Amino acid sequence: MFKIEVYKNYIDGKWVSSNSKKTFSSLNPTNENAIGRFQLSNKRDIDLAVKSAEDSYWEWSSMPAPERAEILFEVVRLLKKDKQRLGKLETIEMGKVLKEGLGDVQEAIDIFEYMAGEGRRLFGHTTPSELKNKVAYTVRMPVGVFGLITPWNFPIAIPAWKLAPALICGNTVVFKPSSDTPLCAIELMKILEKSGLPKGVVNLITGSAKDTGEAIVKHPRIRGISFTGSKFTGEWIVKNAGLKKVGLELGGKNAIIVMDDADIEMALDGIIWGGFGTTGQRCTAASRVIAHEDIKNELNDKLISMTEKLKLGDGLKESTDIGPLVNKKAVEKTDYYVGVGKKEKAKLMCGGEQLKGKGFFYKPTIFTDVNEKMRIAKEEIFGPVVSVLSVKDIDEAIKVCNNIEYGLSSAIYTNDINKAFKAIEKIEAGLTYVNSSTIGSEVHLPFGGVKHTGHGRETGIEGLHEFSETKTVYIDYSGKLQKAQGID
Ligand code: ADP
């Protein structure tokens, strides 16, 4: 379907080669074929991109937000028109099944539409002054040049989650996508280009974490960083970004609690979708199940039988339930953790091996008899591995749920409203679902986590805070110097 084309960076409204004169490949994880070559950019390219973003900042930030919104609405129109093609491209470049690829594009459509609507709001607040003849209110200001660093698991939606609010707030952007999904990013960039976005407002640079990602994080003239990726990289960014405004979304070890009064069949559907959707490669993946001991055996038996029926294969085929992992490293990491689980004496009930032949396929895997001290119950695997733990009551369930360093998503299946509300109150996570899986967030609500999952929230109204600063305005029309705090 794709001939091996050499794709370029997009700087100052032009498609240009890197100064490095080097390129790298992006592979289709289903068959390991290269789908294109991309610029292996370096610091010099980043400098040019930052300059371009700086040069366009005055004009872009001066444009009224409702006018910027018109461009975002055009992006919505173009994304809708291209949804099928882009969804398919996601399957080809990172492996998720087509219906999920289409969902990812839909999420990009939704966030551009939502943030375009913000063009006519971007609310601050007004409040009385403590003095007569004085007005006080707040407005939103853009931050400046923003560096956006994105992962491969939602190769269009996550860039869109960052681009749409960054742009509506009036920032200009240097965008570095993951080297596993540069083509999805380039196709999104082409849509921004077509939408009438002025040159220089968004600049796309492909390349390695070391030569491009790090240069963005350390760049003295970039004022904000929005990053989604691993905890390890997030920690590095915090140490190296200096005093930039930083937003981080770093993953999770999310649990589904299933109480003894739950609808087990519904919980099972949620576990399969949360644990194995996107082949377990979501930061909100349900990688732990915390089952009440009275229903544990029934749940385990049914879960194993459902998991064994899942069809692994090419995500473009309608019969496929689960696509490949993104790359060889992901297969090795998953296999490493399966080894850890076995050593820790958890019971491997199904899966636990990669498929032979081409492609990065790993069988959906269930461990039971897991306890909260085991590494497979604590560390993020980012593959199709679900660990089942058991507990005696709701309090223990919540304590086990919280006994991890992350705090992104969580879910509880119960028909007891008291248990549901206790979970909502006590679970330490940015998201709690009741009688629904750990995944499926909607763009008009905030998304993000607590503890080592990171800082800040994306999407929803709070998503605007990451990409804007609040300015407090005082206007004194008393005609004399008035002092606050009652000073004469
Ligand atoms: P993942 O395992 O999901 O790829 P990473 O954190 O390694 O998670 O990568 C997410 C994004 O961050 C990618 O675009 C990657 O190139 C980039 N990245 C990785 N390390 C760094 C770094 N030290 N500085 C800046 N960006 C980085």
Short mmCIF file of C-alpha atoms in Angstrom, two decimals, residues 60 72 107-108 110-112 115 144 146-178 188 192 201-202 216 224-230 237 245-251 283 443 447-448 453 455-460 463-468:
data_model
loop_
_atom_site.label_atom_id
_atom_site.label_comp_id
_atom_site.label_asym_id
_atom_site.label_seq_id
_atom_site.Cartn_x
_atom_site.Cartn_y
_atom_site.Cartn_z
CA TRP A 60 -0.70 34.11 15.98
CA LEU A 72 -9.42 24.50 14.17
CA GLU A 107 -10.85 11.53 19.45
CA ALA A 108 -8.69 13.97 17.48
CA ASP A 110 -13.56 15.66 19.08
CA ILE A 111 -10.75 17.57 20.76
CA PHE A 112 -10.26 19.95 17.83
CA MET A 115 -11.12 23.43 21.67
CA GLY A 144 4.86 31.17 24.17
CA PHE A 146 5.52 25.04 23.36
CA GLY A 147 7.40 21.74 22.88
CA LEU A 148 5.04 18.80 22.39
CA ILE A 149 6.58 15.35 22.83
CA THR A 150 4.25 12.47 22.14
CA PRO A 151 4.19 8.65 22.26
CA TRP A 152 3.08 6.11 19.67
CA ASN A 153 0.06 4.45 21.31
CA PHE A 154 -2.44 7.15 20.28
CA PRO A 155 -0.44 8.55 17.39
CA ILE A 156 -3.05 11.04 16.23
CA ALA A 157 -5.24 11.59 19.31
CA ILE A 158 -2.47 12.45 21.78
CA PRO A 159 -0.82 15.01 19.47
CA ALA A 160 -4.31 16.44 18.89
CA TRP A 161 -4.94 16.60 22.66
CA LYS A 162 -1.92 18.87 22.88
CA LEU A 163 -2.09 20.76 19.59
CA ALA A 164 -5.71 21.87 19.82
CA PRO A 165 -5.49 23.58 23.25
CA ALA A 166 -1.98 24.92 22.55
CA LEU A 167 -3.24 26.58 19.37
CA ILE A 168 -6.54 27.95 20.67
CA CYS A 169 -4.67 29.56 23.56
CA GLY A 170 -2.35 31.32 21.08
CA ASN A 171 0.89 29.36 21.55
CA THR A 172 3.15 28.31 18.73
CA VAL A 173 4.57 24.81 18.65
CA VAL A 174 7.54 22.54 18.05
CA PHE A 175 6.11 19.03 17.83
CA LYS A 176 8.19 15.85 18.09
CA PRO A 177 6.27 12.60 17.63
CA SER A 178 7.45 9.14 18.61
CA LEU A 188 -1.81 15.15 10.88
CA LEU A 192 -2.96 21.40 9.76
CA VAL A 201 2.77 28.21 13.99
CA VAL A 202 3.32 24.44 14.16
CA ILE A 216 13.46 20.43 22.97
CA GLY A 224 6.42 25.01 27.94
CA ILE A 225 6.68 21.24 27.53
CA SER A 226 3.74 18.89 27.25
CA PHE A 227 4.87 15.29 27.43
CA THR A 228 3.15 11.91 27.36
CA GLY A 229 5.33 8.83 27.72
CA SER A 230 7.21 6.71 30.21
CA ILE A 237 12.26 15.91 31.84
CA LYS A 245 5.94 25.04 32.43
CA VAL A 246 5.76 21.24 32.25
CA GLY A 247 2.75 18.92 31.85
CA LEU A 248 3.38 15.18 32.25
CA GLU A 249 1.25 12.11 31.68
CA LEU A 250 3.32 9.05 32.54
CA GLY A 251 1.29 5.89 32.66
CA CYS A 283 -1.65 4.15 29.94
CA VAL A 443 -12.47 14.89 25.54
CA PHE A 447 -7.64 13.44 31.81
CA GLY A 448 -4.55 12.84 33.92
CA THR A 453 1.48 9.40 36.82
CA HIS A 455 1.30 16.59 36.74
CA GLY A 456 -1.59 18.46 35.24
CA ARG A 457 -4.65 17.55 33.23
CA GLU A 458 -5.24 17.36 29.52
CA THR A 459 -8.55 17.82 27.67
CA GLY A 460 -11.65 19.45 29.11
CA GLY A 463 -6.68 21.09 29.54
CA LEU A 464 -6.55 24.81 28.80
CA HIS A 465 -4.61 25.48 32.00
CA GLU A 466 -1.65 23.49 30.73
CA PHE A 467 -1.35 25.71 27.71
CA SER A 468 -2.13 29.12 29.15
#
